[in-house]
Short mmCIF file of C-alpha atoms in Angstrom, two decimals:
data_model
loop_
_atom_site.label_atom_id
_atom_site.label_comp_id
_atom_site.label_asym_id
_atom_site.label_seq_id
_atom_site.Cartn_x
_atom_site.Cartn_y
_atom_site.Cartn_z
CA MET Z 1161 87.09 129.25 108.71
CA ARG Z 1162 88.65 128.77 105.32
CA GLU Z 1163 86.44 127.97 102.35
CA ASN Z 1164 87.27 124.26 102.23
CA GLU Z 1165 86.61 123.94 105.99
CA ILE Z 1166 83.28 125.76 105.66
CA LEU Z 1167 82.19 123.41 102.88
CA ARG Z 1168 83.44 120.32 104.70
CA THR Z 1169 81.72 121.11 108.00
CA HIS Z 1170 78.51 122.10 106.22
CA GLY Z 1171 78.46 118.84 104.28
CA GLU Z 1172 79.24 116.83 107.41
CA ALA Z 1173 76.48 118.57 109.38
CA LEU Z 1174 73.93 117.85 106.67
CA ALA Z 1175 75.09 114.22 106.50
CA LEU Z 1176 74.73 113.96 110.29
CA PHE Z 1177 71.19 115.31 110.18
CA GLY Z 1178 70.42 113.12 107.17
CA GLY Z 1179 71.54 110.04 109.05
CA ARG Z 1180 69.06 110.92 111.78
CA VAL Z 1181 66.31 111.50 109.19
CA HIS Z 1182 66.95 108.03 107.77
CA ALA Z 1183 66.62 106.60 111.31
CA VAL Z 1184 63.11 107.99 111.89
CA ARG Z 1185 60.63 105.12 112.17
CA ASP Z 1186 57.20 105.43 110.59
CA ASP Z 1187 55.57 105.76 114.02
CA GLN Z 1188 57.87 108.62 115.09
CA TRP Z 1189 57.02 111.35 112.57
CA GLY Z 1190 54.28 112.80 114.79
CA GLY Z 1191 56.33 112.60 117.99
CA PRO Z 1192 57.54 115.59 120.02
CA THR Z 1193 60.99 117.19 119.79
CA PRO Z 1194 62.97 119.46 122.13
CA CYS Z 1195 61.61 122.27 119.93
CA SER Z 1196 58.31 122.41 121.82
CA GLU Z 1197 56.29 123.73 118.89
CA TRP Z 1198 57.51 121.06 116.44
CA SER Z 1199 56.88 117.40 115.85
CA VAL Z 1200 59.60 115.26 114.28
CA ARG Z 1201 58.01 115.88 110.88
CA ASP Z 1202 57.90 119.65 111.54
CA LEU Z 1203 61.58 119.66 112.47
CA VAL Z 1204 62.61 117.72 109.36
CA ASN Z 1205 60.34 119.94 107.26
CA HIS Z 1206 62.04 123.05 108.70
CA LEU Z 1207 65.55 121.84 107.83
CA THR Z 1208 64.43 120.59 104.41
CA ALA Z 1209 62.84 123.94 103.55
CA GLU Z 1210 66.02 125.72 104.66
CA GLN Z 1211 68.04 123.59 102.24
CA LEU Z 1212 65.59 124.28 99.41
CA TRP Z 1213 66.27 128.00 99.81
CA VAL Z 1214 70.03 127.61 99.29
CA PRO Z 1215 70.15 127.10 95.50
CA ARG Z 1216 67.70 129.96 94.96
CA LEU Z 1217 69.63 132.40 97.16
CA VAL Z 1218 73.21 131.32 96.45
CA ARG Z 1219 73.17 130.06 92.87
CA ASP Z 1220 70.31 132.12 91.43
CA GLY Z 1221 70.82 135.31 93.46
CA ALA Z 1222 67.11 135.40 94.27
CA SER Z 1223 65.68 137.66 96.93
CA LEU Z 1224 63.14 136.62 99.54
CA ALA Z 1225 60.48 138.37 97.49
CA ASP Z 1226 61.53 136.45 94.36
CA VAL Z 1227 61.05 133.13 96.14
CA GLY Z 1228 57.96 134.21 98.03
CA ALA Z 1229 56.00 131.51 99.84
CA VAL Z 1230 57.17 128.60 97.66
CA TYR Z 1231 58.78 126.81 100.62
CA ASP Z 1232 56.13 127.65 103.21
CA GLY Z 1233 54.09 124.76 104.55
CA ASP Z 1234 54.82 121.11 103.92
CA VAL Z 1235 57.79 120.46 101.63
CA LEU Z 1236 58.16 116.80 102.58
CA GLY Z 1237 55.20 115.29 100.74
CA ASP Z 1238 54.67 111.55 100.91
CA ASP Z 1239 58.36 110.66 101.24
CA PRO Z 1240 60.05 112.86 103.85
CA VAL Z 1241 63.36 111.01 103.65
CA ALA Z 1242 63.64 111.40 99.87
CA ALA Z 1243 62.59 115.06 100.12
CA TRP Z 1244 65.37 115.68 102.67
CA ASP Z 1245 67.94 113.85 100.56
CA ARG Z 1246 67.14 115.86 97.42
CA ALA Z 1247 67.19 119.18 99.28
CA ALA Z 1248 70.47 118.41 101.06
CA VAL Z 1249 72.22 117.37 97.85
CA ALA Z 1250 71.03 120.54 96.09
CA ALA Z 1251 72.19 122.78 98.99
CA VAL Z 1252 75.65 121.19 99.11
CA ALA Z 1253 75.96 121.52 95.33
CA ALA Z 1254 74.94 125.19 95.36
CA PHE Z 1255 77.41 126.14 98.10
CA SER Z 1256 80.15 124.11 96.37
CA GLU Z 1257 79.90 125.88 93.00
CA ARG Z 1258 82.97 127.85 92.05
CA GLY Z 1259 82.80 131.31 93.64
CA ALA Z 1260 79.58 130.59 95.52
CA LEU Z 1261 80.94 131.36 98.99
CA GLY Z 1262 82.19 134.75 97.77
CA ARG Z 1263 78.71 135.88 96.75
CA THR Z 1264 76.26 137.98 98.71
CA VAL Z 1265 72.86 136.52 99.56
CA GLN Z 1266 69.68 138.28 100.57
CA LEU Z 1267 68.48 136.93 103.91
CA SER Z 1268 65.60 137.95 106.17
CA TYR Z 1269 67.90 140.34 108.06
CA GLY Z 1270 69.48 141.81 104.91
CA PRO Z 1271 72.44 141.10 102.65
CA ALA Z 1272 75.03 138.65 103.98
CA PRO Z 1273 78.15 136.92 102.68
CA ALA Z 1274 77.35 133.43 101.38
CA ASP Z 1275 80.17 131.92 103.43
CA ALA Z 1276 78.54 133.26 106.62
CA TYR Z 1277 75.18 131.89 105.46
CA CYS Z 1278 76.77 128.48 104.88
CA THR Z 1279 78.29 128.51 108.35
CA GLN Z 1280 74.94 129.47 109.89
CA MET Z 1281 73.29 126.59 108.03
CA MET Z 1282 75.96 124.22 109.35
CA ALA Z 1283 75.34 125.31 112.93
CA ASP Z 1284 71.58 124.94 112.51
CA ALA Z 1285 72.01 121.40 111.17
CA VAL Z 1286 74.28 120.47 114.08
CA VAL Z 1287 71.82 121.72 116.71
CA HIS Z 1288 68.83 120.15 114.99
CA SER Z 1289 70.71 116.86 114.63
CA TRP Z 1290 70.79 116.75 118.41
CA ASP Z 1291 67.10 117.74 118.58
CA LEU Z 1292 66.12 114.99 116.17
CA SER Z 1293 68.33 112.46 117.95
CA ARG Z 1294 66.70 113.27 121.28
CA ALA Z 1295 63.24 113.03 119.70
CA ILE Z 1296 63.73 109.60 118.13
CA GLY Z 1297 66.01 108.06 120.74
CA ALA Z 1298 69.07 108.00 118.47
CA GLU Z 1299 72.70 108.63 119.38
CA GLU Z 1300 72.93 112.23 120.63
CA ARG Z 1301 76.68 112.65 120.35
CA VAL Z 1302 77.92 114.99 117.66
CA PRO Z 1303 81.47 114.86 116.31
CA GLY Z 1304 83.56 117.22 118.44
CA HIS Z 1305 84.83 119.33 115.54
CA LEU Z 1306 81.25 119.98 114.39
CA ALA Z 1307 80.14 120.95 117.89
CA THR Z 1308 83.13 123.29 118.18
CA ALA Z 1309 82.49 124.87 114.76
CA ALA Z 1310 78.81 125.38 115.56
CA LEU Z 1311 79.61 126.85 118.97
CA ARG Z 1312 82.10 129.29 117.41
CA GLU Z 1313 79.40 130.33 114.96
CA VAL Z 1314 76.60 130.79 117.48
CA GLU Z 1315 78.43 132.30 120.49
CA PRO Z 1316 78.76 135.85 119.13
CA TYR Z 1317 75.06 136.27 118.44
CA ALA Z 1318 73.48 133.86 120.96
CA PRO Z 1319 72.17 136.71 123.18
CA VAL Z 1320 70.30 138.16 120.21
CA LEU Z 1321 68.79 134.75 119.44
CA GLY Z 1322 67.57 134.38 123.00
CA ALA Z 1323 66.00 137.84 122.92
CA SER Z 1324 64.27 137.09 119.60
CA GLY Z 1325 61.70 134.80 121.19
CA LEU Z 1326 62.53 132.11 118.64
CA PHE Z 1327 64.68 130.25 121.16
CA ALA Z 1328 64.24 129.39 124.80
CA PRO Z 1329 66.38 131.43 127.19
CA ALA Z 1330 69.94 130.23 127.58
CA VAL Z 1331 70.64 127.63 130.26
CA GLU Z 1332 73.76 127.73 132.45
CA PRO Z 1333 76.01 124.87 131.37
CA PRO Z 1334 77.89 122.80 133.92
CA PRO Z 1335 81.44 124.06 134.60
CA ASP Z 1336 83.01 121.10 132.79
CA ALA Z 1337 80.67 121.26 129.79
CA ASP Z 1338 81.98 120.19 126.41
CA ASP Z 1339 81.36 122.30 123.31
CA LEU Z 1340 78.14 120.49 122.36
CA THR Z 1341 76.67 120.99 125.82
CA ARG Z 1342 77.69 124.67 125.81
CA LEU Z 1343 76.13 125.12 122.34
CA LEU Z 1344 72.88 123.48 123.35
CA CYS Z 1345 72.67 125.45 126.59
CA LEU Z 1346 73.26 128.72 124.71
CA LEU Z 1347 70.20 127.87 122.61
CA GLY Z 1348 67.99 127.00 125.56
CA ARG Z 1349 68.26 123.22 125.36
CA ARG Z 1350 68.71 121.00 128.38
CA PRO Z 1351 71.06 118.21 127.33
#
């Protein structure tokens, strides 16, 4: 993808997830999600922490060791929605800075281009938007162009994700599956 498309899809994916965060009712934060180990709050906390890392890695050039355990544990505090909003705005701003996508960031698996990191973050937000939607009974559809962009991102390394133990084994999609269904099945979800 070109730089403007990467930034646009990333921003749209975060807005999609944010819309779902704003739809969480007070009585749903402890509810289950398709991510069997996570409650709704855990899922939102995960995505919020991921966004908090972006300015440190992309703008500041920090390493994992530099950041340490700052974003471990609960980053949502007493107002999960506001915590998400602040983190998402900061992540979008960091990726949007002039030259940001041309930088190299230090990730858990080593150095990576910031544009690839941004695209990975977009795909994660798309998938977790569906997870959160399923968990809270919200609209599960994802705009087709976001599903396609996320699928294109995940397909090349989906087998490695499945073997990592961090994802359920892939599920065979139906023959007429759309891109969202194919994406979710690759990541072990049952849409």
